[in-house]
mmCIF file of C-alpha atoms and ligand atoms in Angstrom:
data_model
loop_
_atom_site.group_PDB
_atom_site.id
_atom_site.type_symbol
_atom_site.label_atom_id
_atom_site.label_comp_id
_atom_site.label_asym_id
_atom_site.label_seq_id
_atom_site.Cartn_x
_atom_site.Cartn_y
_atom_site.Cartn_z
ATOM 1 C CA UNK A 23 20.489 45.502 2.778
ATOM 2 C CA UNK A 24 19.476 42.186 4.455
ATOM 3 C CA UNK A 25 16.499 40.232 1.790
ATOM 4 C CA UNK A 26 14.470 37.708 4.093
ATOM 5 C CA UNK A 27 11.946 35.469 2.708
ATOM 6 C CA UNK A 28 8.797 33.822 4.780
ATOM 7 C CA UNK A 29 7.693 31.001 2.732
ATOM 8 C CA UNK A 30 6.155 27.787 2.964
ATOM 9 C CA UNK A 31 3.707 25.418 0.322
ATOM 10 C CA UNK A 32 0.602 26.307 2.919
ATOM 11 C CA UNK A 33 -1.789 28.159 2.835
ATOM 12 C CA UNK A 34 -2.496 29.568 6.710
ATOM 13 C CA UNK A 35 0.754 29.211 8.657
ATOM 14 C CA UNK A 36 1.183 32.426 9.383
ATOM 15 C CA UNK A 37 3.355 33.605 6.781
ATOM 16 C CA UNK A 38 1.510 37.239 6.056
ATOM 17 C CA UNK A 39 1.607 37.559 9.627
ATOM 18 C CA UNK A 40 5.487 37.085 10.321
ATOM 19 C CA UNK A 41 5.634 39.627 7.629
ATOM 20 C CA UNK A 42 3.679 41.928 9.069
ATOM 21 C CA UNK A 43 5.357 41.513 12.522
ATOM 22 C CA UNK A 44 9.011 41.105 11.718
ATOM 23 C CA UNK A 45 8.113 44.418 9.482
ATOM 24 C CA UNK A 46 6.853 46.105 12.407
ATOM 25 C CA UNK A 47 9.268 45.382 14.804
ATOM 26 C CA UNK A 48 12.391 45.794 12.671
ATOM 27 C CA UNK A 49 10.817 49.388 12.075
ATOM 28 C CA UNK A 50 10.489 50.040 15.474
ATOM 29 C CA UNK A 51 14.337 49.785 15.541
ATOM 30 C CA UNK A 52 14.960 52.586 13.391
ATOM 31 C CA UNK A 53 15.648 50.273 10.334
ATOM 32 C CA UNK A 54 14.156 51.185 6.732
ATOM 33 C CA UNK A 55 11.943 48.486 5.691
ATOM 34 C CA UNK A 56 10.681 47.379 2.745
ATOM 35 C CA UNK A 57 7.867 44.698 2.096
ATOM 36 C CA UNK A 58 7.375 42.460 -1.118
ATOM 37 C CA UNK A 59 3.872 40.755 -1.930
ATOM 38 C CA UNK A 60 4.629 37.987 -3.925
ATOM 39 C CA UNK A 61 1.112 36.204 -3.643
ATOM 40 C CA UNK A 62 -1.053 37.107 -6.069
ATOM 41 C CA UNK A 63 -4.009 36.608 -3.467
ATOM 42 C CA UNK A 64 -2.198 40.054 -2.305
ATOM 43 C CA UNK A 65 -2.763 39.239 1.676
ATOM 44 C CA UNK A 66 -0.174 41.600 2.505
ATOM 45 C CA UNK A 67 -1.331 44.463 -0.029
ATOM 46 C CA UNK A 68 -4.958 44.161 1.660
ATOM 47 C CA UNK A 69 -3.237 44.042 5.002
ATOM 48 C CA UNK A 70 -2.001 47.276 4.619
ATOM 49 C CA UNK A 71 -5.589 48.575 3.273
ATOM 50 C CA UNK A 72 -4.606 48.406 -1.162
ATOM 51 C CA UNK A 73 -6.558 46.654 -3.143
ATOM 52 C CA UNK A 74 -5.177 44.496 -5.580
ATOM 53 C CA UNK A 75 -7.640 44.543 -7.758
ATOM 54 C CA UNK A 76 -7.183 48.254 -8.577
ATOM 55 C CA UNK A 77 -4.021 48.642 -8.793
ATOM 56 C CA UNK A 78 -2.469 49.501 -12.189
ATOM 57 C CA UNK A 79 1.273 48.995 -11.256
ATOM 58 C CA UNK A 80 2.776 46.327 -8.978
ATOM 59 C CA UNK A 81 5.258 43.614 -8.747
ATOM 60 C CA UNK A 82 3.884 42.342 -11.536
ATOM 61 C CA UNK A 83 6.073 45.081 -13.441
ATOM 62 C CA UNK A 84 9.375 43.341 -13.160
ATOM 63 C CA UNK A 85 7.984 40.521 -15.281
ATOM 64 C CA UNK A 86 6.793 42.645 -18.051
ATOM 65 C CA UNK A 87 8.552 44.956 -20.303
ATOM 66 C CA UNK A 88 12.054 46.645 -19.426
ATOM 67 C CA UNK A 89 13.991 46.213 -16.490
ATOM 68 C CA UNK A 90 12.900 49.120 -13.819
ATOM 69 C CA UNK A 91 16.165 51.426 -12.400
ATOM 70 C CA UNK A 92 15.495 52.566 -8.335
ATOM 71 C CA UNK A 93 13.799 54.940 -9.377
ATOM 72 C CA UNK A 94 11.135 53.432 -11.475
ATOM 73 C CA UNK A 95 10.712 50.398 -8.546
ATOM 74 C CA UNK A 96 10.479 53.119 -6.411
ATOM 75 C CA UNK A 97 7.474 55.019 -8.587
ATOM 76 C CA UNK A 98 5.561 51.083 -7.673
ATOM 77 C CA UNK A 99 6.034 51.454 -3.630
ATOM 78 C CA UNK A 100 3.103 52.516 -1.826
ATOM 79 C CA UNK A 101 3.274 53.529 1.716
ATOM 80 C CA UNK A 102 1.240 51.671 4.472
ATOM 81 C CA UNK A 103 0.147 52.701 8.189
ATOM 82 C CA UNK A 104 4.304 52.294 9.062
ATOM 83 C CA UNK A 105 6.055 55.509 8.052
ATOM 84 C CA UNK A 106 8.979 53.739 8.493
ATOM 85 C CA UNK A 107 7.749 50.575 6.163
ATOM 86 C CA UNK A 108 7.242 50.482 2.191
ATOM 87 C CA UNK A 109 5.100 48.181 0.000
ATOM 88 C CA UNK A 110 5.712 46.681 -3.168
ATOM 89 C CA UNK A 111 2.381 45.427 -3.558
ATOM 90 C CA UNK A 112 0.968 42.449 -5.477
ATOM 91 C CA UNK A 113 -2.132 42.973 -7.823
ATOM 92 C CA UNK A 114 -4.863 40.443 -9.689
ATOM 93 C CA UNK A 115 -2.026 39.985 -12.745
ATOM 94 C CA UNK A 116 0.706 38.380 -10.898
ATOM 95 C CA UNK A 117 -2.033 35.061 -11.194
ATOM 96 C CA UNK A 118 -1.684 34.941 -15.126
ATOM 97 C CA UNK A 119 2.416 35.130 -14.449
ATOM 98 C CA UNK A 120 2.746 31.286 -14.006
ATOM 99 C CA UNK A 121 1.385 30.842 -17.349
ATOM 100 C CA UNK A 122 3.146 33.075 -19.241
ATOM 101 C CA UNK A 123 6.522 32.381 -17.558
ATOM 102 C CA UNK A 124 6.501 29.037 -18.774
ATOM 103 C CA UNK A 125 9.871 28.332 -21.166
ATOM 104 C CA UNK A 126 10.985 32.115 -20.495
ATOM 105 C CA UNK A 127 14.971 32.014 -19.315
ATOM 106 C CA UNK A 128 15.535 34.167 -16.111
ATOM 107 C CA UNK A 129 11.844 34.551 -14.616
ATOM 108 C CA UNK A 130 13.632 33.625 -11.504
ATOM 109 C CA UNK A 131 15.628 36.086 -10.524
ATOM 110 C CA UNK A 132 13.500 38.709 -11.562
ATOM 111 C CA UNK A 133 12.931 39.834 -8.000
ATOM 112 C CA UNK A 134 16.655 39.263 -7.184
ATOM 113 C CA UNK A 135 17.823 41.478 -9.488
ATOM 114 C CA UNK A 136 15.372 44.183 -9.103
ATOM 115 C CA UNK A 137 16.030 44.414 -5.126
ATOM 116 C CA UNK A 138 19.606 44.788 -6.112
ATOM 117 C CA UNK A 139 18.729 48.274 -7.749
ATOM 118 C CA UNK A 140 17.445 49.071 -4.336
ATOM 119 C CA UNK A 141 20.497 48.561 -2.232
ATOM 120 C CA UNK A 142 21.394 51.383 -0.090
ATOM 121 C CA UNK A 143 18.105 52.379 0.165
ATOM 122 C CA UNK A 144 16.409 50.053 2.563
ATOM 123 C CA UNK A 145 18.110 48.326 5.622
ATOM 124 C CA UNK A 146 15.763 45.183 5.513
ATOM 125 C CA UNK A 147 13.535 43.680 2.707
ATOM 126 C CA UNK A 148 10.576 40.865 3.766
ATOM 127 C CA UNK A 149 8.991 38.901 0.955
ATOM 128 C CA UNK A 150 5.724 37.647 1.012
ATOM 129 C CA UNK A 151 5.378 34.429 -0.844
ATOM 130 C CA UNK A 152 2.510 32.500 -2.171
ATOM 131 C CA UNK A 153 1.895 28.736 -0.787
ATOM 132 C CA UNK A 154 2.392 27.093 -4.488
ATOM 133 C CA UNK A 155 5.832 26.031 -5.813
ATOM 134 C CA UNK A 156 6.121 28.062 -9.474
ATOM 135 C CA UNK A 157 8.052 30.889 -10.654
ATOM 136 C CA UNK A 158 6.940 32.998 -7.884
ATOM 137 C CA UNK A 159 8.122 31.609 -4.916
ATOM 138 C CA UNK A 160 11.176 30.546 -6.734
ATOM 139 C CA UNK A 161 11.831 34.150 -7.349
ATOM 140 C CA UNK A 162 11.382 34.574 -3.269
ATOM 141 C CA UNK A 163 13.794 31.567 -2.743
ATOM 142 C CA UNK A 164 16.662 33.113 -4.780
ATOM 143 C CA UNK A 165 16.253 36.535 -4.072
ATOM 144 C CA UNK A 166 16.730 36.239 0.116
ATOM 145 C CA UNK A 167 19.402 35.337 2.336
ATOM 146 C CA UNK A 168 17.623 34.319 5.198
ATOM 147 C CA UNK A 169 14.537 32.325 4.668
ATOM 148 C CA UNK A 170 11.573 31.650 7.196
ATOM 149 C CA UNK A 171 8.911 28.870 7.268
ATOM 150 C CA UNK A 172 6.420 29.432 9.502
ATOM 151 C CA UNK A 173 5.155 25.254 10.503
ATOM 152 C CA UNK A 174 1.442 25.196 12.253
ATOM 153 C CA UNK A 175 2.160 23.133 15.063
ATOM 154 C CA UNK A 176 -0.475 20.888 14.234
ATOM 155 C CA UNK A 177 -0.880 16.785 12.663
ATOM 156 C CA UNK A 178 -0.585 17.750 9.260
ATOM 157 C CA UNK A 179 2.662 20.318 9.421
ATOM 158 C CA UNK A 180 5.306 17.997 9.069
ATOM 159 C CA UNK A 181 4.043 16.832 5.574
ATOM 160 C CA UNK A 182 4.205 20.866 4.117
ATOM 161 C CA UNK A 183 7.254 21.286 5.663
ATOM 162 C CA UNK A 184 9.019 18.050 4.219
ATOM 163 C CA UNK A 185 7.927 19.542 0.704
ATOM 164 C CA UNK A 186 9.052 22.876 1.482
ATOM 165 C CA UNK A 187 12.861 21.175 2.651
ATOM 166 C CA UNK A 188 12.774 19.415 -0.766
ATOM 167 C CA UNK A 189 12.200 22.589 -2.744
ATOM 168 C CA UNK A 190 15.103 24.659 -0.363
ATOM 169 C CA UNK A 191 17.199 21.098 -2.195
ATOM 170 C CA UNK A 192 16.087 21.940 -5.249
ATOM 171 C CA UNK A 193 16.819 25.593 -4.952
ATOM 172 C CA UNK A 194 20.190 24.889 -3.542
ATOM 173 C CA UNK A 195 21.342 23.271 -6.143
ATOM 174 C CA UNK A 196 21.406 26.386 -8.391
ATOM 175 C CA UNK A 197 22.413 28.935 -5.719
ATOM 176 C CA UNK A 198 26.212 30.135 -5.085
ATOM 177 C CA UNK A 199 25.987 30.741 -1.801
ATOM 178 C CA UNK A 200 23.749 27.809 0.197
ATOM 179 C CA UNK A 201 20.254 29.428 1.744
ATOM 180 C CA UNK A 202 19.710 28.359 5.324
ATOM 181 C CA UNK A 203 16.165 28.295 6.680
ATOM 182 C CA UNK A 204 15.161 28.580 10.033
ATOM 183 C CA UNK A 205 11.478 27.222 11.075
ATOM 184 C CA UNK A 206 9.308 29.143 13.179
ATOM 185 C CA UNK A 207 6.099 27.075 15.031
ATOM 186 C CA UNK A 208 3.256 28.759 14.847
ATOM 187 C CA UNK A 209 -0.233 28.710 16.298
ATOM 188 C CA UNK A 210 1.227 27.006 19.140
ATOM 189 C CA UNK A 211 -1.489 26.069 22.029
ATOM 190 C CA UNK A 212 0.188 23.997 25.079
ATOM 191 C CA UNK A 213 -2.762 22.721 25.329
ATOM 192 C CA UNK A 214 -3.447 20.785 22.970
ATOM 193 C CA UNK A 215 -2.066 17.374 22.502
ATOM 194 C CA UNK A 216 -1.640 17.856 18.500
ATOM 195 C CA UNK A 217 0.877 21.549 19.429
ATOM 196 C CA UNK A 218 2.836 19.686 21.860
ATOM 197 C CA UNK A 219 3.796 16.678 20.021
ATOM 198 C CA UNK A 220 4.624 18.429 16.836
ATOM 199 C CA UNK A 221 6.421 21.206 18.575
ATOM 200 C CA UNK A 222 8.771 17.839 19.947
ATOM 201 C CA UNK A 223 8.353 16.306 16.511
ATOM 202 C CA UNK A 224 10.261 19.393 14.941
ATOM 203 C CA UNK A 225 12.930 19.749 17.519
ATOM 204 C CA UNK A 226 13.618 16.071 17.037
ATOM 205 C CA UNK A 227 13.782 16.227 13.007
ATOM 206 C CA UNK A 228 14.984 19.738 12.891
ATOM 207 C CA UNK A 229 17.327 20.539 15.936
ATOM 208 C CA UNK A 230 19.436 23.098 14.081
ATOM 209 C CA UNK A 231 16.706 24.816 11.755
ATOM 210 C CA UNK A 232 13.645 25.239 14.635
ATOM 211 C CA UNK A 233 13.575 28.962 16.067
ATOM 212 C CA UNK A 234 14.621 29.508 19.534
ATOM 213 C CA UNK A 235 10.897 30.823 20.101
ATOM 214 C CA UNK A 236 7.513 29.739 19.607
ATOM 215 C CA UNK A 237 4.120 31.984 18.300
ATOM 216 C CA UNK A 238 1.447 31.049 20.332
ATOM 217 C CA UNK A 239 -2.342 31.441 19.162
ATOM 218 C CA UNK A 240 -2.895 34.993 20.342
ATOM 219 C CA UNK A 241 -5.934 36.865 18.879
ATOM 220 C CA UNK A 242 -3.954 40.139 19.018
ATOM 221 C CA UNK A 243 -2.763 39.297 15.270
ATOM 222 C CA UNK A 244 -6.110 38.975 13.880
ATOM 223 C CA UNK A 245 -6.971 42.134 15.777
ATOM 224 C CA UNK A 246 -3.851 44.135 14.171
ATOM 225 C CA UNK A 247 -4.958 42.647 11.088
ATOM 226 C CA UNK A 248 -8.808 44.657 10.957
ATOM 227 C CA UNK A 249 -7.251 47.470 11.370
ATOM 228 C CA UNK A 250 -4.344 47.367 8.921
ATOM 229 C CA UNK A 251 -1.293 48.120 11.761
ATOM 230 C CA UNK A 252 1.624 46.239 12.578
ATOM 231 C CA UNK A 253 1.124 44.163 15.704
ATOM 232 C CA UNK A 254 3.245 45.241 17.312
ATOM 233 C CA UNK A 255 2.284 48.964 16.957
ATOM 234 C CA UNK A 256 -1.256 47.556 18.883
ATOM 235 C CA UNK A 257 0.052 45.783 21.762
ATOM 236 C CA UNK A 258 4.086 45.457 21.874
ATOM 237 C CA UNK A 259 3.638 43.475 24.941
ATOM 238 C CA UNK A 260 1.470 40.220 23.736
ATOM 239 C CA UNK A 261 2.949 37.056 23.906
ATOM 240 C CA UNK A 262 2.807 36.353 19.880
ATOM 241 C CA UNK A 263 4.677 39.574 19.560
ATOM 242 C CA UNK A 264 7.089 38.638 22.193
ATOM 243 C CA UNK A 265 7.698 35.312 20.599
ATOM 244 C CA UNK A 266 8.317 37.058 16.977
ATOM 245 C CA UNK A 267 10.642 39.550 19.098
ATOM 246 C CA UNK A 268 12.475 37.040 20.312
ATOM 247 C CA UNK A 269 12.933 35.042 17.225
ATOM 248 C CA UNK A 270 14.036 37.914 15.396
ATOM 249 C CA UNK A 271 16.943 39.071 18.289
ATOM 250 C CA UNK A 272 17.893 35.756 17.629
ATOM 251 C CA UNK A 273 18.412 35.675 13.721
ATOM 252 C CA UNK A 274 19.714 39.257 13.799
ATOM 253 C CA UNK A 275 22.604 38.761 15.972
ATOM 254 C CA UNK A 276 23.588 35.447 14.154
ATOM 255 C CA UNK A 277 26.614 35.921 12.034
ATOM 256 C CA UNK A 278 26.000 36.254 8.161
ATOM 257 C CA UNK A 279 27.062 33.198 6.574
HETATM 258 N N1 ADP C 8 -0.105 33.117 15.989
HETATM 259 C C1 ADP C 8 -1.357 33.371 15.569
HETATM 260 N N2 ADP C 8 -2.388 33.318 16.445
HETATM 261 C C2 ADP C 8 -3.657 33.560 16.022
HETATM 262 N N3 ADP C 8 -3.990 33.901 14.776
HETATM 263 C C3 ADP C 8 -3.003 33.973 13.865
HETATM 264 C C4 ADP C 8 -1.636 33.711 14.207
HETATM 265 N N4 ADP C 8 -0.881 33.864 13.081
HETATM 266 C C5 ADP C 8 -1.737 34.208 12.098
HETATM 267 N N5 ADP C 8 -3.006 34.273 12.550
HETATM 268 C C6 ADP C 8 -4.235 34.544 11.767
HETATM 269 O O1 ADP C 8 -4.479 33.407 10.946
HETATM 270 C C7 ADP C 8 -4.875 33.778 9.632
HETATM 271 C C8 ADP C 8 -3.899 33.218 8.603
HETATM 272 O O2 ADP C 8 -2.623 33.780 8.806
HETATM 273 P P1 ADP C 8 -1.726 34.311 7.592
HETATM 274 O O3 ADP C 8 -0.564 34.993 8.182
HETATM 275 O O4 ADP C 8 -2.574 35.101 6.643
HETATM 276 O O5 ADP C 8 -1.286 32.926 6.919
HETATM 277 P P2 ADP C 8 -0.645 32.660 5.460
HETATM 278 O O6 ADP C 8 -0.042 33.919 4.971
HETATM 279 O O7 ADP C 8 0.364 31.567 5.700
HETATM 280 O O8 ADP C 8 -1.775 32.163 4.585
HETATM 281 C C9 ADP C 8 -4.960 35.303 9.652
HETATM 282 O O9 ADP C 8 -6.288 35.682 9.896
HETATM 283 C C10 ADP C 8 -4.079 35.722 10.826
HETATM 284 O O10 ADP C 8 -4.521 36.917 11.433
HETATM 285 MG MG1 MG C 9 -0.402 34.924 3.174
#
């Protein structure tokens, strides 16, 4: 079981969205996949038509009360328009779970350790994480093996993303084996003056972390979005899924470090 993480201190870089397509397409190979909502706005719970509001049980659980076994993490999966993909969904609770973690030991590996009961049982696990640094997306950072930051290729990108590096540091310092990252432009329009030069901008900075593919701007996501698919179940062939195909052949046949 292979635990990737798409994370980055933004808000609207696209990190719901490579979720949602690396979900999609690594179901479309045959592989059993299992998707984490981490943000308590619960994007990727809505995405796949729950509503966080209602819902009783959620990742929330592994912060309160006993440790779950498979089965009872398996009782808090709900299934989305992907036969093939599962949801561990975020609900309106997971906001009060900064506040209460405060001075608690081991809030964050909560996630980590819970996933681990789940081994064997899914081929590929994506988590969702929230754009604020706090026990949350810590819990992403030390729970995955390969991490993702999705960069809008625009002025302001390079500022998130030298925050994000410093927290990956940070992390690093605590984990045994070292987490790698691999940055994925987004929103990418040739275009425009403000894509192109911090497209070069990241290559220059980032030579060996900057995917070997590009997502352009392609409406197709918002479009898979209404109705609650994967993209790539609406239109394999767009260029945004292509790019996001692409990007994954790449990371998959990397060797495991
Ligand atoms: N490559 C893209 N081209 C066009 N729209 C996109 C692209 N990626 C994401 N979007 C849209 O932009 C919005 C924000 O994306 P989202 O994945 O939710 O960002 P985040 O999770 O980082 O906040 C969504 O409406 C989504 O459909
Ligand atoms: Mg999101």
């Amino acid at each position: 079981m292979k635990v990737w993480s798409v994370a980055n201190q933004k808000g609207g870089v696209g990190k719901t969205t490579t979720v949602v397509a690396l979900a999609g397409l690594l179901a479309e190979l045959g592989h059993r996949v299992l998707v984490v909502d981490l943000d308590p706005h619960g994007s990727l719970t809505s995405y796949f038509r729950h509503d966080p509001d209602e819902l009783d049980h959620s990742v929330f659980d592994l912060f309160a009360g006993d440790p779950l076994n498979a089965a009872g993490l398996e009782a808090l999966l709900l299934p989305t328009t992907h036969e093939q993909i599962r949801l561990m969904p975020s609900s309106t609770a997971l906001a009060t779970l900064e506040r209460r973690a405060v001075g608690k030991e081991g809030m964050g590996l909560q996630v980590a350790k819970a996933l681990r009961q789940l081994d064997g049982r899914y081929d590929h696990v994506l988590i969702d994480s929230p754009p604020v640094l706090g026990v949350l997306m810590v819990n992403a950072l030390a729970a995955c093996q390969e991490l993702l930051v999705p960069v809008q290729t625009e002025h302001l990108a390079l500022k998130g993303l030298e925050r994000m590096v410093r927290t990956i540091a940070m992390i690093n310092r605590a984990r045994r084996r070292k987490l790698r990252f691999t940055i994925v432009p987004t929103f990418y329009d040739r275009r425009t003056q403000a894509s192109v030069s911090c497209l070069r901008q990241l290559h220059h900075q980032y030579p060996d972390e900057i995917a070997g593919s590009v997502v352009p701007v392609d409406t197709k996501f918002r479009n898979a979005s209404v109705q609650g698919v994967v993209p790539s179940s609406l239109d394999a062939g767009s260029r945004g899924i292509k790019a996001y195909a692409h990007v994954l052949r790449n990371l998959l046949e990397r060797p495991t470090s």
